[in-house]
Structures are given as C-alpha cells and as structure tokens.
XYZ file of C-alpha atoms in Angstrom:
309
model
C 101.567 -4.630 -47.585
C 100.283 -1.180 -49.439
C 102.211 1.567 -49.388
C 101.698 4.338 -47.049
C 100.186 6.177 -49.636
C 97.143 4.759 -49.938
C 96.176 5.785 -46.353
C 94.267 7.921 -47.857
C 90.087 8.779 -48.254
C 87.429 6.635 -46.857
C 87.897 3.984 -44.608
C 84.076 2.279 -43.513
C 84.419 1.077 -40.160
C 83.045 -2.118 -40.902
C 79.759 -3.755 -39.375
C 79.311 -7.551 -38.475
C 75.669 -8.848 -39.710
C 74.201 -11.389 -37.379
C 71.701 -13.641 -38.272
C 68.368 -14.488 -35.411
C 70.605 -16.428 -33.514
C 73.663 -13.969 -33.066
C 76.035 -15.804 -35.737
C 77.850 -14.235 -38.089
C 76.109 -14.319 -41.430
C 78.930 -14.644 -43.817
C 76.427 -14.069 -46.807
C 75.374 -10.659 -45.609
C 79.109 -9.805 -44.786
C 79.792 -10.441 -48.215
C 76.710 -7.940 -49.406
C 77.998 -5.319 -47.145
C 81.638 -5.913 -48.681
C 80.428 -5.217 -52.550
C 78.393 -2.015 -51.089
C 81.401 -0.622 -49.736
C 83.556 -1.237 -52.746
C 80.994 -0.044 -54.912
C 81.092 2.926 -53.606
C 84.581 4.079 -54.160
C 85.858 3.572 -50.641
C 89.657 3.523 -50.755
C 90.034 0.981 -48.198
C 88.246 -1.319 -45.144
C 88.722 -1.097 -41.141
C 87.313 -4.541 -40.539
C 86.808 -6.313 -36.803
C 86.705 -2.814 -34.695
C 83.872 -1.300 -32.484
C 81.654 -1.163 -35.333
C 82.509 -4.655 -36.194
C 81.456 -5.035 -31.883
C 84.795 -6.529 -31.608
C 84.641 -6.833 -28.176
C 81.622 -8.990 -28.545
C 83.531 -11.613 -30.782
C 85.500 -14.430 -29.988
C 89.036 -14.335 -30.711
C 88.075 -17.344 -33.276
C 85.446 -15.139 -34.914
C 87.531 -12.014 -35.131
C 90.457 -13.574 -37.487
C 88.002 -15.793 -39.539
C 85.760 -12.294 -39.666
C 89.198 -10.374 -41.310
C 89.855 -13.549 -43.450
C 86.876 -13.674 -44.853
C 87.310 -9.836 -45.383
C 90.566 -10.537 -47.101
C 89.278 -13.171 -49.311
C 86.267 -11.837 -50.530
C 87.786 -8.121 -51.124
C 90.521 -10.151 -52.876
C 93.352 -7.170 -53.189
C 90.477 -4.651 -54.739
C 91.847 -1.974 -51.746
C 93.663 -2.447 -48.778
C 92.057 -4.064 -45.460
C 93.409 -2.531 -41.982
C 91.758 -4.580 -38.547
C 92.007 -4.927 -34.880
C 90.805 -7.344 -32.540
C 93.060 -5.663 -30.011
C 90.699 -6.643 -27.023
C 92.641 -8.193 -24.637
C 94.174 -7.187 -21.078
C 97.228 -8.176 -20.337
C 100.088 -7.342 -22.219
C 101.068 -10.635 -22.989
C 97.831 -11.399 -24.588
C 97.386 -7.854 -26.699
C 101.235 -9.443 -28.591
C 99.818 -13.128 -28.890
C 96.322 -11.388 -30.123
C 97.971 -9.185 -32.310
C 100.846 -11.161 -33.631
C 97.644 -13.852 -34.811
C 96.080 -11.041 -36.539
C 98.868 -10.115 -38.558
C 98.920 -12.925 -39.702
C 95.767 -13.070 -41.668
C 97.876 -10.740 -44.255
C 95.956 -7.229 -43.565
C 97.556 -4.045 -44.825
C 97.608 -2.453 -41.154
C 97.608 -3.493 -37.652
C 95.147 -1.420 -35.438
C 96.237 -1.160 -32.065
C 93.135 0.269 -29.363
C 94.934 2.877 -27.341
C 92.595 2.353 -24.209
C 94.336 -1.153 -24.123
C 97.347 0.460 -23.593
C 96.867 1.168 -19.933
C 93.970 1.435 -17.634
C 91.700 4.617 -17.442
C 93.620 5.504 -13.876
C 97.498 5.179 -15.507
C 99.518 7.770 -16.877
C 100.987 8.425 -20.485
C 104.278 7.060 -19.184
C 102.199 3.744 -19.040
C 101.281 4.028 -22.393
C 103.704 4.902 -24.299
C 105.905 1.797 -22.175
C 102.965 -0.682 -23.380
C 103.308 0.705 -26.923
C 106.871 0.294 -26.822
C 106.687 -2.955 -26.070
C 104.195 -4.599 -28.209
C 105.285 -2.386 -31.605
C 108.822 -4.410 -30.914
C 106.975 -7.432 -30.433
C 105.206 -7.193 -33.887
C 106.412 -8.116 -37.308
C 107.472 -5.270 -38.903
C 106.258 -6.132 -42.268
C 102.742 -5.133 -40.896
C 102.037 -1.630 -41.094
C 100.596 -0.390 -37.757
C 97.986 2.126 -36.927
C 95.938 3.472 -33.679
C 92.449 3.814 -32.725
C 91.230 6.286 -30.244
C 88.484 3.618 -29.674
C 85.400 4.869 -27.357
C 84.852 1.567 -25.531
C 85.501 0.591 -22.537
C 86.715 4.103 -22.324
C 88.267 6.711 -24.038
C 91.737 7.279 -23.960
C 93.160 10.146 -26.178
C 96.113 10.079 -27.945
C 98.824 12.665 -26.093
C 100.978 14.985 -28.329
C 104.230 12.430 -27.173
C 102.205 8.995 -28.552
C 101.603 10.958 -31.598
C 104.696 12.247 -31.767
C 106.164 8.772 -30.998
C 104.362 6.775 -33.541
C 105.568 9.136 -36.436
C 108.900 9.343 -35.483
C 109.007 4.900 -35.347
C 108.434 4.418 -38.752
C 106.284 2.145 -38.017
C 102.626 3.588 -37.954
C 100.459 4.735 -41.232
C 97.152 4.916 -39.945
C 95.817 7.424 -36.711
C 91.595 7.035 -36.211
C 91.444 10.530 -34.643
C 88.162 10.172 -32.624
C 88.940 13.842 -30.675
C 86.315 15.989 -32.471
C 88.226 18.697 -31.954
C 89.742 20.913 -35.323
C 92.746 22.582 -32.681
C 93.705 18.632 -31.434
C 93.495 17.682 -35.193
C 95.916 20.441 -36.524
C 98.346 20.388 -33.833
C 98.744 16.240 -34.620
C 98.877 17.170 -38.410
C 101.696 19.044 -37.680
C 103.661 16.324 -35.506
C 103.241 13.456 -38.003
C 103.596 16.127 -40.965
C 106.722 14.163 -42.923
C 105.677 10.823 -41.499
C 104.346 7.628 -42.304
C 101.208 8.384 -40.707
C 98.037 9.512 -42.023
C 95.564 10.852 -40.328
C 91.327 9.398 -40.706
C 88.836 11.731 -38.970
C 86.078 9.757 -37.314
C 84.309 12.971 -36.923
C 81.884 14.389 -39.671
C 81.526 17.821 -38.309
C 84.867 18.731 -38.475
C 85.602 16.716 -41.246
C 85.617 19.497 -44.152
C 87.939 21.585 -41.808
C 90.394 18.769 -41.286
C 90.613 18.520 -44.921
C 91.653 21.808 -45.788
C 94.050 20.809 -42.684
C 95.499 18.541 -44.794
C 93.560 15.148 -42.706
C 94.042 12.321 -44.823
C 90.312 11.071 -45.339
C 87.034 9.664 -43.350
C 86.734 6.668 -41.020
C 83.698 6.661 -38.916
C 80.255 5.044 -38.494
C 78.629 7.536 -40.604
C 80.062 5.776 -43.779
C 77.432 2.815 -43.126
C 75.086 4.986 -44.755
C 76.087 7.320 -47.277
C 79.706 6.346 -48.186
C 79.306 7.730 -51.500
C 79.129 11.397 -49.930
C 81.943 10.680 -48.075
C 83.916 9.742 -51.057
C 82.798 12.645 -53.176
C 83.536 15.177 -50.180
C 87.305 13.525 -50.074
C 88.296 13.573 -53.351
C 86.534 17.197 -54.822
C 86.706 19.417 -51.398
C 89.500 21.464 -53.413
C 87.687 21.715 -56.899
C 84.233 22.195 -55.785
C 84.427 24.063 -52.607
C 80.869 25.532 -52.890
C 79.292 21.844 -53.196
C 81.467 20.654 -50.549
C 80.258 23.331 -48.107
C 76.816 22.074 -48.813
C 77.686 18.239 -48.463
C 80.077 19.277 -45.332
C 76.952 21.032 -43.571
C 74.369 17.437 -44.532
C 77.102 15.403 -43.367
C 77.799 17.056 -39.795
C 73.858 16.997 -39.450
C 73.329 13.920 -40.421
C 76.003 12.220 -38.134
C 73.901 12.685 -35.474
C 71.703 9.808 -35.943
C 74.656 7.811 -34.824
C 72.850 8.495 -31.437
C 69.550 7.069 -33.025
C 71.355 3.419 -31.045
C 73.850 2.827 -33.270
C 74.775 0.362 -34.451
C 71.299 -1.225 -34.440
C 70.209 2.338 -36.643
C 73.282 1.477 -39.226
C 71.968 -2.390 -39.597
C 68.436 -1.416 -40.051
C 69.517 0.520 -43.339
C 71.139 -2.224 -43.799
C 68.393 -4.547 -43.873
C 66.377 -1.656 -45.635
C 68.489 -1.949 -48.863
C 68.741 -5.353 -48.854
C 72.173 -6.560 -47.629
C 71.330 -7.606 -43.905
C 69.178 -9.761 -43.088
C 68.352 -9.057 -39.552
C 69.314 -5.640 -37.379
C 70.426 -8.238 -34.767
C 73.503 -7.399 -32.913
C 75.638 -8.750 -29.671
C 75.778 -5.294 -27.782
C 72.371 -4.164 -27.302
C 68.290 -4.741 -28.097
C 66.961 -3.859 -31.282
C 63.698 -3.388 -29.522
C 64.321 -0.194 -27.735
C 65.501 1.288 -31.371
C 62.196 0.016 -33.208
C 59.652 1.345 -30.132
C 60.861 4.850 -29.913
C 60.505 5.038 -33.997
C 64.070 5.439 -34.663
C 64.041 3.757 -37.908
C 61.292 6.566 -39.329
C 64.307 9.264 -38.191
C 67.231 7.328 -39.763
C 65.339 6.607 -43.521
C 64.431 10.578 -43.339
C 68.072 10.973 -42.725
C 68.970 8.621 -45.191
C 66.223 9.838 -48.266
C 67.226 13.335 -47.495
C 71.028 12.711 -47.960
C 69.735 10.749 -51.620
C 67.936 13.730 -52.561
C 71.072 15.669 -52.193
C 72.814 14.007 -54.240
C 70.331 14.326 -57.180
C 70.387 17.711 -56.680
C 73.982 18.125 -56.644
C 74.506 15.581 -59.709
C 77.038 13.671 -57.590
C-alpha cells in the first residue's frame, strides 16, 4: 500500500471503453491508461461511476481493476470501488474481493451506507461495521457518489473516518467552498486527504489546503488539472486564468456525460466506439453535442499554448 502521502493531486475518475457490442475493450482501456499517466496524474480511481460501475458485473469490475493494476504496473497508486451492492453482507463480501486485487485504497459509496429515507445514525452503524470487516492493510476512502442518490457526508462521518485511522482518501462531491473548509478542518492532522470533484471551486479549495482533483472533467484536459495542482502557489496569476477555463469548461459534463467524455475519446484516438451501458449515444450526436465538447476541448488547447504550460 502507498503511503498516505501520495493522496495527493489528480486522481481521473476512470472511464470503461466498450466496444459495438457493450464489452469491455481491454485494448482501449489500456490507451486510456498511458493517456492518463502521460499526463502527470498522481494516481487512478478505477471501477466508479465514471467507470458505470453499477452497470458491470461483479466479474467485470475486479478483472476491470486488475487489469488496471497490471498494466499501470506500480507507475502511481490505483484506488477503486465496486461498492454496488445492498445488503450489508454483500457490500463486506464485495469489498473484501476487491481488496484483494492489491489496490492502494478501498472506495466505499456512502449512498450504500443506508437508504435515501435513513438517518446518519444508520450510516455511520453500516460504516462501522464493514471498516471492521475489512483488512486493514487496505487503505480506505469515501465517495460522495451521485447515483442512485446522493448522500452527503455529515460533519460526524467525516469526523469519524479521520479519527479511525483508517481512511486516506474523501471524493468531496458537495460543491460547496463553506462544506469543503469546515471538513478540511475536521480531518486537518489525519490520514485523510481531501479530492474535490468540483472544478469551480477547485482553485478555492486549494488555497484551503484540498488535497488535489478527482472528477469527470479530468477525461479531457488532465494536463490543466495537473498544472493548476502543482503551481496554484507559484503562479497565482496563471492559475486564476486556468481556474476561471476550468470552472467553465466543466460544464459540458452536462453535454450527456459520459457519452461527451468517450467521444473525445474516440476523437484522439484511444476509444474506439462512444458506446456505453447507461445511456444512448444517439441523443448526444443529434442535438450536436460533440461540435460543443471539441470547442470546449480546442479552446482549453489553445490555452495552454498561450500560457506555455
């Protein structure tokens, strides 16, 4: 396992190419894998929301992080999920199998840990219960994943997870800078580092003292993300200008993600299809999406000409 330390700066939240008949095309995956690296990410989220998860068997999801494993070969640390299941006695067996595969960190979902009617109390019982469960030479982190609903982290689960010892990794999907300060402060001394999903707070977070980037938006431009992490202190004039394209440009994440992330995929040559288990391609393609996201995409290239990053 890494050290907490490296917890730190971009973290892609991995896609899942698909070939025309909705398999998983392992050659693609591997394309996707070398982007990533190349660009200086400091580690991978593989098999999570963006990975459609939820859409995999459990078969595919731990030969999906294997072959993440394999093929990133120790180059930066791999955190993953598959925590899909319902029943408590299913998230342990799902999890414990995933830890298995070797990854640096163990994502648990936190809208697995109790239904959208239940309390915190609920929670924080199921959280209890399966961090015991796990091996504890698996880091452990928590995603404030969207789907099948969203379930916020309360100031006690934060609180909680820093004081176990046990957690390094928060995916802080609030949006909001005052949510994202006050849990800075309650994990401040902890194991736990903090990834903002959220590009237009993400420069604020920063100077917060948020430990890096994990969101869709690093599907397209990781390199911008990367830069923003590591020189927001020693080029704050640049970063204000990357901070303000970022936070625009995150908004083609409503241009039907993930179908709009694939597409630039298949643009640049490391997809081979746009094809995905959760929704139609077509609907992106008819109402001229793709024109919007390659606009999006060209303009955020032209930036960093200008910029000379």
């Amino acid at each position: 396992m890494q050290t907490a330390s490296q917890y730190c700066g971009v973290w892609p939240v991995m896609l899942t190419p698909f070939d025309e008949h909705r398999e998983i095309d392992w050659a693609s995956l591997e394309k996707l894998i070398e982007w990533y690296l190349r660009a200086g990410v400091s580690g991978l989220f593989a098999n999570c929301q963006s990975s459609e998860m939820f859409f995999l068997s459990e078969a595919e999801s731990l030969q999906l992080v294997r072959f993440v494993l394999e093929r990133v070969d120790g180059r930066v640390p791999v955190v993953a999920s598959g925590h899909t299941a319902c029943a408590l006695s299913q998230q342990i067996d799902q999890l414990g199998k995933m830890a298995e595969t070797g990854v640096d960190s163990l994502i648990l979902i936190s809208n697995r840990l109790a239904a959208a009617s239940e309390g915190d109390d609920t929670v924080l019982n199921s959280l209890q219960r399966i961090t015991a469960a796990l091996d504890d030479r698996v880091g452990l982190g928590i995603y404030e994943c969207p789907h099948p609903y969203k379930r916020l982290l309360s100031d006690d689960i934060v609180r909680w997870c820093a004081a176990s010892g046990r957690y390094t990794f928060i995916k802080d999907t609030c949006c909001q800078i005052d949510t994202i300060k006050r849990r800075l402060e309650l994990i401040r001394g902890s194991r736990v580092h903090l990834a903002n999903a959220n590009g237009q707070t993400l420069l604020t977070s920063l100077q917060a003292g948020a430990h890096g980037y994990s969101g869709v938006m690093a599907n397209f431009h990781p390199e911008l993300y990367v830069w923003l992490c590591k020189h927001w202190q020693d080029a704050p004039e640049k970063a204000r200008i990357v901070s303000d394209y970022l936070a625009t440009a995150s908004l083609a994440e409503s241009l039907d993600y993930p179908i709009c992330a694939k597409d630039y995929q298949v643009s640049i040559g490391n997809f081979r299809t746009a094809t995905s288990r959760t929704r139609d391609p077509a609907q992106y393609y008819s109402a001229h999406f793709a024109t919007n996201t390659l606009q999006m995409v060209r303009l955020g290239e032209t930036l960093k000409t200008l910029l000379a990053l």
